[in-house]
XYZ file of C-alpha atoms in Angstrom:
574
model
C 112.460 -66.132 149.979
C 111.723 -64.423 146.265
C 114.579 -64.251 144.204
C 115.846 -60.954 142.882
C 113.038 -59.779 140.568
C 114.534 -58.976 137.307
C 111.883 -56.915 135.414
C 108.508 -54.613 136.491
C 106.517 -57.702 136.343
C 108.453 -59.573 139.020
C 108.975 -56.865 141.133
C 104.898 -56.029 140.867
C 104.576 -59.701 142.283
C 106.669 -59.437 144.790
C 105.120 -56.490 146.118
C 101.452 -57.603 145.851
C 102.779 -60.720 147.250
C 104.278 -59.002 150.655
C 101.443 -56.812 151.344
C 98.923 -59.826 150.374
C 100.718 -61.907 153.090
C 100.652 -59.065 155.704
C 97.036 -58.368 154.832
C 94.981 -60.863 154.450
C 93.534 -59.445 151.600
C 94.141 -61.272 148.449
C 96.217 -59.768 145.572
C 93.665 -59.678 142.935
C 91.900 -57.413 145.393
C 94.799 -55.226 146.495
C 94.796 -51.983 143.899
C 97.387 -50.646 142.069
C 96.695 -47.170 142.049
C 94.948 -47.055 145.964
C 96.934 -46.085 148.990
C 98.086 -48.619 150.720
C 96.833 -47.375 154.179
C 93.317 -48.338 153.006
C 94.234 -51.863 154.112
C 94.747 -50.629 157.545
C 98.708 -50.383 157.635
C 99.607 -48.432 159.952
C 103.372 -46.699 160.346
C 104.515 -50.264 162.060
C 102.972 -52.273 159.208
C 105.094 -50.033 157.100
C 108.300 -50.171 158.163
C 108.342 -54.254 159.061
C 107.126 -54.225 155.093
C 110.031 -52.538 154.008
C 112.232 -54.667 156.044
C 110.676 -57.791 154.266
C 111.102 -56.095 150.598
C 114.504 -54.996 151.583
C 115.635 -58.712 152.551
C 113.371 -60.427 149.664
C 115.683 -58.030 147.165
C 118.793 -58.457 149.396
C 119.254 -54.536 149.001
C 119.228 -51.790 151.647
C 115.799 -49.802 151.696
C 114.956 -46.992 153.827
C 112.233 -47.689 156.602
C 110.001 -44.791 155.735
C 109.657 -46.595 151.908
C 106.236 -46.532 152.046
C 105.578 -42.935 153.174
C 107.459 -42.140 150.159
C 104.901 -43.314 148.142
C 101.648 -44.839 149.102
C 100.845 -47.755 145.791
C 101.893 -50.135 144.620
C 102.427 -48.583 141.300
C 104.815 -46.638 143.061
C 106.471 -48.877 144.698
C 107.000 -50.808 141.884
C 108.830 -47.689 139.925
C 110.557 -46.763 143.195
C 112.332 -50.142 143.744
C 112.902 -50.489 139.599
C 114.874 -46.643 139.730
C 111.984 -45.164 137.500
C 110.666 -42.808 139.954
C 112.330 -40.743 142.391
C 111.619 -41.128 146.156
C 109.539 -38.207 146.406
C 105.707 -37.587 147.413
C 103.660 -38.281 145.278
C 101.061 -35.520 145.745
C 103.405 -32.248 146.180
C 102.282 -29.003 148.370
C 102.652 -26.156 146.153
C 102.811 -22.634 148.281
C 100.584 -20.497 147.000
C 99.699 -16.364 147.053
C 96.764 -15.760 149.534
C 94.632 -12.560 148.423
C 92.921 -11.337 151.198
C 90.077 -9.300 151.042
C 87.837 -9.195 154.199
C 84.719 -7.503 152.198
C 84.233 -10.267 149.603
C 81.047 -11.975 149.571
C 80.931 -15.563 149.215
C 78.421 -17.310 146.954
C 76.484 -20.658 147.767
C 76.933 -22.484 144.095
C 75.725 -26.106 145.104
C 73.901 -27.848 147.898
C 72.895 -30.850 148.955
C 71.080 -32.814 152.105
C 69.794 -36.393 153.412
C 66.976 -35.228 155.992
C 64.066 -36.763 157.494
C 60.464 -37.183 155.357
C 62.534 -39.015 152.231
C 64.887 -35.763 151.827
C 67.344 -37.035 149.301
C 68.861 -33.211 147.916
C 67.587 -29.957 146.975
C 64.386 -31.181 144.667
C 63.002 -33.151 147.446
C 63.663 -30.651 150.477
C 62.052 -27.589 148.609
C 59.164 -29.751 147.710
C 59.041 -30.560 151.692
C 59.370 -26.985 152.757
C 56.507 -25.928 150.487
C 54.147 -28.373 151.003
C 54.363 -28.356 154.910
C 55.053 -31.473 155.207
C 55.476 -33.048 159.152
C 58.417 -35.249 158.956
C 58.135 -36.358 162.660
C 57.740 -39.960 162.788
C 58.762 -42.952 165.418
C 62.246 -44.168 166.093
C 62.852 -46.555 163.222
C 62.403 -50.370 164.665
C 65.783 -51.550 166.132
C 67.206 -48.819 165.826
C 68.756 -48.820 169.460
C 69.169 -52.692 169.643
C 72.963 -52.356 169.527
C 72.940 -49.841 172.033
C 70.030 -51.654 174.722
C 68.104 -54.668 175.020
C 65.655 -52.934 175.792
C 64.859 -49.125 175.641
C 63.563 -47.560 178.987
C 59.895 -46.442 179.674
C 61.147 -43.011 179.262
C 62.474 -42.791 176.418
C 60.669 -40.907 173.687
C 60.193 -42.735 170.644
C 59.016 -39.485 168.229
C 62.033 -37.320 165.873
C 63.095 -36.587 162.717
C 64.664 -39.953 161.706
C 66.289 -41.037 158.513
C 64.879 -44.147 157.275
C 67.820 -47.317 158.107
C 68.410 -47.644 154.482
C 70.360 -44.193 154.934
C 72.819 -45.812 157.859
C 73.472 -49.028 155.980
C 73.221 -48.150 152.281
C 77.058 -46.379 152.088
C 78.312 -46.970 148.659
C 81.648 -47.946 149.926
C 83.100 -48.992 145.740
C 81.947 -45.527 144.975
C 84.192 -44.195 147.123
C 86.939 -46.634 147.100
C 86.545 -47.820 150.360
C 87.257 -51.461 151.251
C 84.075 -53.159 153.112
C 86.407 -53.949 156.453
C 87.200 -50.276 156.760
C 83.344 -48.847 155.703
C 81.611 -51.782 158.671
C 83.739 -49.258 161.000
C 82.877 -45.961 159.860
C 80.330 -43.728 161.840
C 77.354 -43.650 159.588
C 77.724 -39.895 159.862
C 81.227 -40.558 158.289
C 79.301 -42.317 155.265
C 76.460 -39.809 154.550
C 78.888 -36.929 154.887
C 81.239 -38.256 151.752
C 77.618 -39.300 149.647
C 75.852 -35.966 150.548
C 79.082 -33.258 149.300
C 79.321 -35.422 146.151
C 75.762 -34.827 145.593
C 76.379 -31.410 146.892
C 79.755 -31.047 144.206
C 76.993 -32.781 141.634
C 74.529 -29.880 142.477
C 77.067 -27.285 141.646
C 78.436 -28.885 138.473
C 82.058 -29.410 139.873
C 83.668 -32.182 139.263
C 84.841 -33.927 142.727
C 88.658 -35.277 140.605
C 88.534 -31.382 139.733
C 89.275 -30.551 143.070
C 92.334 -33.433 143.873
C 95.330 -31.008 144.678
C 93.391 -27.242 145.136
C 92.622 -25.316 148.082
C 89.713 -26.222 149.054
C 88.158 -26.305 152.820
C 86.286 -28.741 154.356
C 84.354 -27.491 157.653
C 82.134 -29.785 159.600
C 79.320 -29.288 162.010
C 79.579 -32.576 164.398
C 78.943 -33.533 167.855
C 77.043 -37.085 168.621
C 79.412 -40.084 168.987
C 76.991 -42.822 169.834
C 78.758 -44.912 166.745
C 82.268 -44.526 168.747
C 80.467 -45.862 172.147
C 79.165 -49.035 170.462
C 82.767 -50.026 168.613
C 84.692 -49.648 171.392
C 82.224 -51.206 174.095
C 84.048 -54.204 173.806
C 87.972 -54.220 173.609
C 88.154 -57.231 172.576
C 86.654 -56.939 169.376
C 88.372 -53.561 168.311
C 89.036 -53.033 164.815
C 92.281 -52.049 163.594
C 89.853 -48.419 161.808
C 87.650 -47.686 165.177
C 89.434 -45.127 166.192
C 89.396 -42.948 162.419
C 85.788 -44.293 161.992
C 84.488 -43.236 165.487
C 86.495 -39.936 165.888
C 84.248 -37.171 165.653
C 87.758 -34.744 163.933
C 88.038 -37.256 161.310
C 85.000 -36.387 159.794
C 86.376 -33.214 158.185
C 89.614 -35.558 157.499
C 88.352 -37.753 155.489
C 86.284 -35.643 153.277
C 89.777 -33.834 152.227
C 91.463 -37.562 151.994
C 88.754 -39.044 149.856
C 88.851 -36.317 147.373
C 92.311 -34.688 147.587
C 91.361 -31.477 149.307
C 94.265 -29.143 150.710
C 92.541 -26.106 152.227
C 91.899 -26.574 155.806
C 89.994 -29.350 157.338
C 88.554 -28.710 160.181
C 85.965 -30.639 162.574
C 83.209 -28.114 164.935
C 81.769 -28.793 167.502
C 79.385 -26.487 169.374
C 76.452 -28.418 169.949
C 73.433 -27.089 167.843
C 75.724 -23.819 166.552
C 78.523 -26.524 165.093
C 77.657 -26.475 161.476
C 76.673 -22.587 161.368
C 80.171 -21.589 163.096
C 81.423 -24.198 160.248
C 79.874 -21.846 157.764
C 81.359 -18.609 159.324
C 84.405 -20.470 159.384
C 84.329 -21.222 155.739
C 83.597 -17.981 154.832
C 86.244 -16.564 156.816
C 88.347 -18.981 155.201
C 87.084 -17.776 151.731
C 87.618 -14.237 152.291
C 91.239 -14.598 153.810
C 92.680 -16.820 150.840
C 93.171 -19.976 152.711
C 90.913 -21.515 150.446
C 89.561 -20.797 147.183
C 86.359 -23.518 147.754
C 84.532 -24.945 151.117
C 82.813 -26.993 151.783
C 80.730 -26.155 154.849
C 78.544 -29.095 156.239
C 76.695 -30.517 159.268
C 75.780 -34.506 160.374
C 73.546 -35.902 163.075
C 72.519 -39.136 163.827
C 70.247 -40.771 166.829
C 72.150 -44.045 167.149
C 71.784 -44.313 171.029
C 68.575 -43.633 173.403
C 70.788 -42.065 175.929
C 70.964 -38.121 175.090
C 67.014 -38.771 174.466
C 66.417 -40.098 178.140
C 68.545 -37.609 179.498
C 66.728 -34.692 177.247
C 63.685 -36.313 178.360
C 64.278 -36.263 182.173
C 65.487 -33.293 181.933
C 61.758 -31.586 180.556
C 63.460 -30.745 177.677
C 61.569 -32.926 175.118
C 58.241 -32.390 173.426
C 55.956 -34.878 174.306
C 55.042 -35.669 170.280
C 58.629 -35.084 169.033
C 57.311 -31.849 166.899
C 59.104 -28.299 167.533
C 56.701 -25.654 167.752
C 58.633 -22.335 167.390
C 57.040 -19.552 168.130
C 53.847 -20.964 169.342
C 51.359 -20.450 172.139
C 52.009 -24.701 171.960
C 55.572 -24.843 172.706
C 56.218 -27.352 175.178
C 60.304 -28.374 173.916
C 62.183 -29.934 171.333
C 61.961 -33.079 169.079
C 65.293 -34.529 168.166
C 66.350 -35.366 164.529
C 69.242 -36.171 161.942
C 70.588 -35.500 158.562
C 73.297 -33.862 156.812
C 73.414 -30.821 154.597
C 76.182 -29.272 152.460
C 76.770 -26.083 151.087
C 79.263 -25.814 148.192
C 81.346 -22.053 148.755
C 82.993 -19.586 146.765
C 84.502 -16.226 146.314
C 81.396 -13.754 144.745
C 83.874 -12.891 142.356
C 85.508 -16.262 141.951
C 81.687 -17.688 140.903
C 81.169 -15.159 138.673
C 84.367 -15.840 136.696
C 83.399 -19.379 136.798
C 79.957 -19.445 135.323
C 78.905 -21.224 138.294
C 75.061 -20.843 139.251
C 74.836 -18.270 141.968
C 71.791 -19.310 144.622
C 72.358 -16.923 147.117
C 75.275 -14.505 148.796
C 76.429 -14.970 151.904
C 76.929 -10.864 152.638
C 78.586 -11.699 156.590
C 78.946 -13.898 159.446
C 79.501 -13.936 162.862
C 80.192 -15.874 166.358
C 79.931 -14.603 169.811
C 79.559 -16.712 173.197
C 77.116 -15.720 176.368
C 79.726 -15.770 178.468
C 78.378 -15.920 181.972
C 74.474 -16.187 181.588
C 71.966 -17.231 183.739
C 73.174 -20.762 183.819
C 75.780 -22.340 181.911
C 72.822 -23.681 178.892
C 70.420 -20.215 179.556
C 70.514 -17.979 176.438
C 71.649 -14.670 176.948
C 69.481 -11.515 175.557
C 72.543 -9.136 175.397
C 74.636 -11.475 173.776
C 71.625 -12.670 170.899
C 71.231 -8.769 170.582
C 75.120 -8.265 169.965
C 75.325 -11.213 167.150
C 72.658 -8.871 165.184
C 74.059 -5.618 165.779
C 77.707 -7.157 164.829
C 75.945 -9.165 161.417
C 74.561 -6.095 160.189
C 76.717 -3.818 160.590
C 79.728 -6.291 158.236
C 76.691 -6.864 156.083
C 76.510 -3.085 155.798
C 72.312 -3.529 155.907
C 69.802 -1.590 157.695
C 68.413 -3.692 160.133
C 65.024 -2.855 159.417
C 65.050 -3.491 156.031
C 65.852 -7.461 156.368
C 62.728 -9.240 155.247
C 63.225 -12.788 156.827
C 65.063 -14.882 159.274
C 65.614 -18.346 159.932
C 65.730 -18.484 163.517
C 66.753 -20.819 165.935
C 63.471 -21.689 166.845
C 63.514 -24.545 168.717
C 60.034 -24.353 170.483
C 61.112 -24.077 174.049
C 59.370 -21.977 176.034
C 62.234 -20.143 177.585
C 64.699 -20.000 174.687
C 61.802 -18.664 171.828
C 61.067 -15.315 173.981
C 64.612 -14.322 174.505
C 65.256 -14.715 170.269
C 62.323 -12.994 169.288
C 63.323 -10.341 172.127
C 67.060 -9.931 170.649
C 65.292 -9.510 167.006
C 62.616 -7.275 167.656
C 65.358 -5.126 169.814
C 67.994 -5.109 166.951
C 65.745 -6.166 163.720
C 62.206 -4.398 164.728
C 63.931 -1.071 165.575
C 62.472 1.858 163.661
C 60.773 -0.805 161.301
C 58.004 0.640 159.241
C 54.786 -0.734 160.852
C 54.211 -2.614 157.550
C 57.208 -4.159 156.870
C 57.255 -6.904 160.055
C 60.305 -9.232 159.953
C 58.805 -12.107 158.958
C 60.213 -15.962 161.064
C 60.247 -19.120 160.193
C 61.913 -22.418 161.476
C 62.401 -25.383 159.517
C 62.670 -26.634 163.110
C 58.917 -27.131 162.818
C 59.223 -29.549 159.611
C 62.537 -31.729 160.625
C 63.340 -31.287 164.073
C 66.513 -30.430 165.952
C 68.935 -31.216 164.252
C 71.315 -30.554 166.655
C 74.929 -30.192 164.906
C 73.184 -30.070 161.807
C 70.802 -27.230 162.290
C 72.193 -24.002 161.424
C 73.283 -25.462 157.765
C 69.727 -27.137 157.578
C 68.644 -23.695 158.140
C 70.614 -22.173 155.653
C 70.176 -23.859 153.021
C 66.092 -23.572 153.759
C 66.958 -19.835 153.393
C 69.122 -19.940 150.178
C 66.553 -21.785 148.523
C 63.583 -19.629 149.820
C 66.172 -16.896 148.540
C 66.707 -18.605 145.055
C 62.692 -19.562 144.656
C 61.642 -16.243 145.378
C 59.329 -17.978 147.943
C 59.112 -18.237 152.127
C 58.140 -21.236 153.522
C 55.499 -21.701 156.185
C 56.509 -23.065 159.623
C 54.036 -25.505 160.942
C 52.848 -25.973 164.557
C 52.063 -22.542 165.088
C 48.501 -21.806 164.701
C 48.852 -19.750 168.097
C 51.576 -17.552 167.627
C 53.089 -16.738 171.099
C 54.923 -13.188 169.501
C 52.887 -10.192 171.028
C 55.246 -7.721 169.143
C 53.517 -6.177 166.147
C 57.577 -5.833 164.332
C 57.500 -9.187 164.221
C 55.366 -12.059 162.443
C 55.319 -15.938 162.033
C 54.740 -16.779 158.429
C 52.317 -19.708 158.614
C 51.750 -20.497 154.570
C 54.352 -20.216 151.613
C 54.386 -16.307 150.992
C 55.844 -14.096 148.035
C 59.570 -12.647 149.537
C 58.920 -9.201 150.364
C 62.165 -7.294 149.201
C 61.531 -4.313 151.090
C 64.586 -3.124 150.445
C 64.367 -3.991 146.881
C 66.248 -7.074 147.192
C 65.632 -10.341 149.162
C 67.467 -10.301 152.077
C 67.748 -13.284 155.395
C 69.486 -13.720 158.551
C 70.149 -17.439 159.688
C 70.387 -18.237 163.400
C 71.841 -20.854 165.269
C 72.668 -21.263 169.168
C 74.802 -23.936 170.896
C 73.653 -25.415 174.322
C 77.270 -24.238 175.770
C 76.647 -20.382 174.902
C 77.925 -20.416 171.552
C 76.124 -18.373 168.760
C 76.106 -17.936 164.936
C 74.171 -15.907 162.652
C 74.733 -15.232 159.060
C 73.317 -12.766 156.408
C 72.106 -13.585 152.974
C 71.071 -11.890 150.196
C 69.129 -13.204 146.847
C 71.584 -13.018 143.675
C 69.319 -12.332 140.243
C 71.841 -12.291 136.915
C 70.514 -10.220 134.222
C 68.664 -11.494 131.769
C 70.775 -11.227 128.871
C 74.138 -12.936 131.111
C 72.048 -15.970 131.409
C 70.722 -16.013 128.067
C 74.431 -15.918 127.476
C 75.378 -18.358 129.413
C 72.633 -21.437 128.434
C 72.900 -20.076 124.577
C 76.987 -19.868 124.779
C 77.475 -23.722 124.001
C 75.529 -25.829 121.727
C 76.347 -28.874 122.426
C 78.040 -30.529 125.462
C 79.929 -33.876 126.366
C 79.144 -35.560 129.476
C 81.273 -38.453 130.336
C 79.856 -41.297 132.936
C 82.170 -43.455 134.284
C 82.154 -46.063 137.213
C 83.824 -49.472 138.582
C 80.549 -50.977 137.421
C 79.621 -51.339 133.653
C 76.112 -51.740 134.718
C 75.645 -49.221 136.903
C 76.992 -46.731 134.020
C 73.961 -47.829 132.175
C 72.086 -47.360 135.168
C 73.291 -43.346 135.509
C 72.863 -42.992 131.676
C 69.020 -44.231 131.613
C 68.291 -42.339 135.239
C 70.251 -38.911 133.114
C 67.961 -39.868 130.003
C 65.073 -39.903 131.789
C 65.890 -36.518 133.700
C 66.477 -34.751 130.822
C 62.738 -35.324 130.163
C 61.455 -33.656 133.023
C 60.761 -29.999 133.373
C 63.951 -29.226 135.760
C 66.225 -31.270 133.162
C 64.864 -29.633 130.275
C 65.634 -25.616 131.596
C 68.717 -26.853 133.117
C 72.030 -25.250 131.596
C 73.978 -26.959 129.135
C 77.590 -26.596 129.878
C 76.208 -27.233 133.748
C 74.980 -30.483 132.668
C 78.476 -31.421 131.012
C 80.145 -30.496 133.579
């Protein structure tokens, strides 16, 4: 037994000593400053750890000691009367301004799709250059999953190279190795891709510890959770956080602090679109005063494919072909895209970058259709009319959306019906809505789709520029209102400012759509803002000396490049 620690330094050994014993772990590699439930202590662990401090001190301490405070450093001032037993990290209530008109602004983005996507750069550069990014299941990929995939099973998606589901940066995060092993890879790409997303925007992620901000997350597959728990014996003490689909949106806010809501979606390939309208609703109500709003997918696990397949639901070659005389059913894929959300008004008082507005969303459900996965026409037709009318736009004046588009030959008809109903009506002959789906480039991605979508659009919005959607050299659409654009095209602006619609449907009956609308600041407010400073500080700082030399050099070399050189100054120091 220790004796009675007279001074900071004996009681800091006795602690690291205790929870070194209990853990495993040794005490050079415990942290000082880390919760302690990032060894895996769970409430149990906790109060049996307190007992041990309490009799190693020969002092009564309450059992819920470490729920008081979560470090050691805490600990350590707790038990030496320089701290008092309080949280650490305090609520503070708040005034929520509501105001259910406000548009929200997308300030940053970022994504990890299929065809070497690594963030904005690379997935405009994608979109514009029409690039196929259907390729063949990466090799052993399902080898935890089967010994060997059935004849059936189609080999052709949108896959992420392997590098993606093993490469987590687990020190960058502050995640110990034991607790990273069990984390679904979606779990992983979701905290690397709203950094770079955060990055993108020029927020600092430690900015946000302690604010309102939301965290809303598009995710449905669980293959990960089927392959940790297929064998009890070998459960880890984190399957059940890594696997579990809710903690997705939970451990975004944990890792970085967040206190708006956190809140996991799932409805199927809608999920990350209903994320956004619940972001935005979230925005505009005052329960946050930032989102994130995000989707993940990953193909871990042949099964959904075989059933997809036997089902006739699968194109033979894996591509999408929306819209198209071709269409003959879906190609799977995975990714993850963020958007980065405020307030119009808050971004503007911010000097954030403005890509695009986000003018009004909405969510509706077919109710009893033709089947419980057959679309409904009056229910597609009732999303738009509902959109439009909060967007306060004339239908006919929309010049673009981003539609579902998954290149079935049932589920295409009955969207471009619903648009050409609600979009096409009294549409000057020479203004045809003009549809795209990046669908055709990626693939379904499933709980990812709708924000895949969206940000497609708010770039296409930012660039000035429509994409081409591939695979459609046929178009199927026999309504003049309506037209496939095949090749990167000039945005139209009939109404005198770019305007899209983003749509997204889940296989249950549950349907998105959101409106967007191009945001150009006058000349002289951003001559304003890249002339206001004229010189900036940016501070690099990791774990790693020699990976801080390795961001410096990459930043140098950036700064040389045509997008470094017109980027903003004070954006860059932030």
């Amino acid at each position: 037994m220790s004796p009675f620690p007279a001074d900071t330094a004996g009681l800091r050994r006795l602690v690291v000593e205790r929870i070194a014993h209990w853990s495993g772990v040794s005490g050079a590699d415990i942290a000082a400053d880390r919760p302690l439930a990032e060894l895996g202590m769970s409430s149990r662990d906790a109060v049996a750890i307190a007992a041990e401090l309490s009799r190693a001190l020969g002092r009564e301490l309450p059992a819920t000691l470490l729920w008081e405070t979560s470090t050691v450093d805490g600990l350590v001032a707790l038990l030496g009367g320089s701290a008092e037993p309080v949280p650490e990290s305090a609520f503070v209530p708040r005034e929520i301004a509501i105001d259910d008109d406000e548009p929200v602004a997308v300030v940053g983005v970022g994504c990890r799709l299929p065809g070497g996507v690594r963030g904005p750069g690379d997935y405009w550069r994608l979109l514009v250059e029409g690039t196929d990014a259907i390729g063949r299941v990466p090799e052993g990929r399902w080898r935890d999953f089967v010994t060997e995939a059935p004849a059936d099973a189609n080999p052709w998606g949108g896959y992420l190279d392997d590098a993606t589901l093993t490469g987590f940066d687990s020190t960058f995060f502050r995640i110990s190795p034991r607790e990273a092993d069990a984390m679904d890879p979606q779990q992983r790409m979701l905290l690397e891709v709203a950094q770079e997303a955060l990055d993108h925007a020029a927020i600092p992620a430690a900015s946000l510890a302690g604010t309102a901000t939301g965290v809303f997350v598009g995710i449905s597959a669980h293959d990960y959770g089927h392959l940790t728990a297929a064998d009890p014996a070998t459960v880890d003490p984190w399957a059940t956080t890594g696997a579990a689909t809710s903690v997705a949106a939970g451990r975004l806010s944990y890792v970085y602090d967040l206190r708006g809501p956190s809140i996991a979606v799932d409805t199927a390939c809608s999920s990350s679109l209903v994320a956004v309208h619940q972001a935005c609703t979230a925005l505009r109500g005052g329960e946050c005063d930032t989102a994130l709003a995000t989707g993940a997918n990953m193909l871990l696990s042949p099964a959904v494919t075989v059933a997809f397949g036997r089902a006739g639901a699968l194109a033979p070659d894996g591509r999408c072909k929306p819209f198209s005389q071709s269409a003959d059913g879906i190609g799977r894929a995975e990714g993850c895209a963020v958007v980065v959300l405020k307030r119009f008004s808050d971004a503007l008082r911010d000097g954030d970058r403005v890509l695009a507005v986000i003018t009004a969303t909405t969510v509706n459900s077919d109710g009893r259709s033709n089947g419980l996965m057959a679309p409904s026409p009056a229910a597609q037709r009732a999303l738009l009319e509902t959109a439009y009318a909060r967007a306060g736009l004339d239908p006919a004046t929309v010049d673009y959306v981003e539609a579902h588009g998954t290149g079935t030959p049932l589920g295409d008809p009955i969207e471009a019906g619903a648009l050409a109903d609600v979009l096409g009506r009294e549409r000057h002959p020479d203004q045809p809505l003009l549809l795209g789906s990046v669908k055709s480039n990626l693939g379904h991605l499933e709980a990812a789709a709708g924000v895949a979508g969206l940000v497609k659009a708010v770039l296409a919005l930012h660039h000035g520029i429509i994409p081409g959607s591939l695979h459609c050299a046929r178009p199927a659409l026999d309504d003049e209102r309506l037209r496939v654009v095949t090749e990167p095209e000039p945005w139209p602006r009939y109404g005198g400012t770019a305007t899209a619609g983003v749509s997204a449907f889940g296989f249950g009956g549950t349907n998105a759509h959101a409106v967007l609308e191009e945001w150009q600041p006058s000349r002289s407010a951003e001559r304003a803002l890249n002339t206001s400073v004229s010189a900036g500080l940016l501070q690099l700082s990791d774990a790693d000396p020699a990976r801080v030399r390795h961001t410096a050099a990459a930043l140098a070399d950036w700064l040389d490049t045509p997008a470094g050189s017109a980027a903003r100054i004070h954006d860059i120091g932030r």
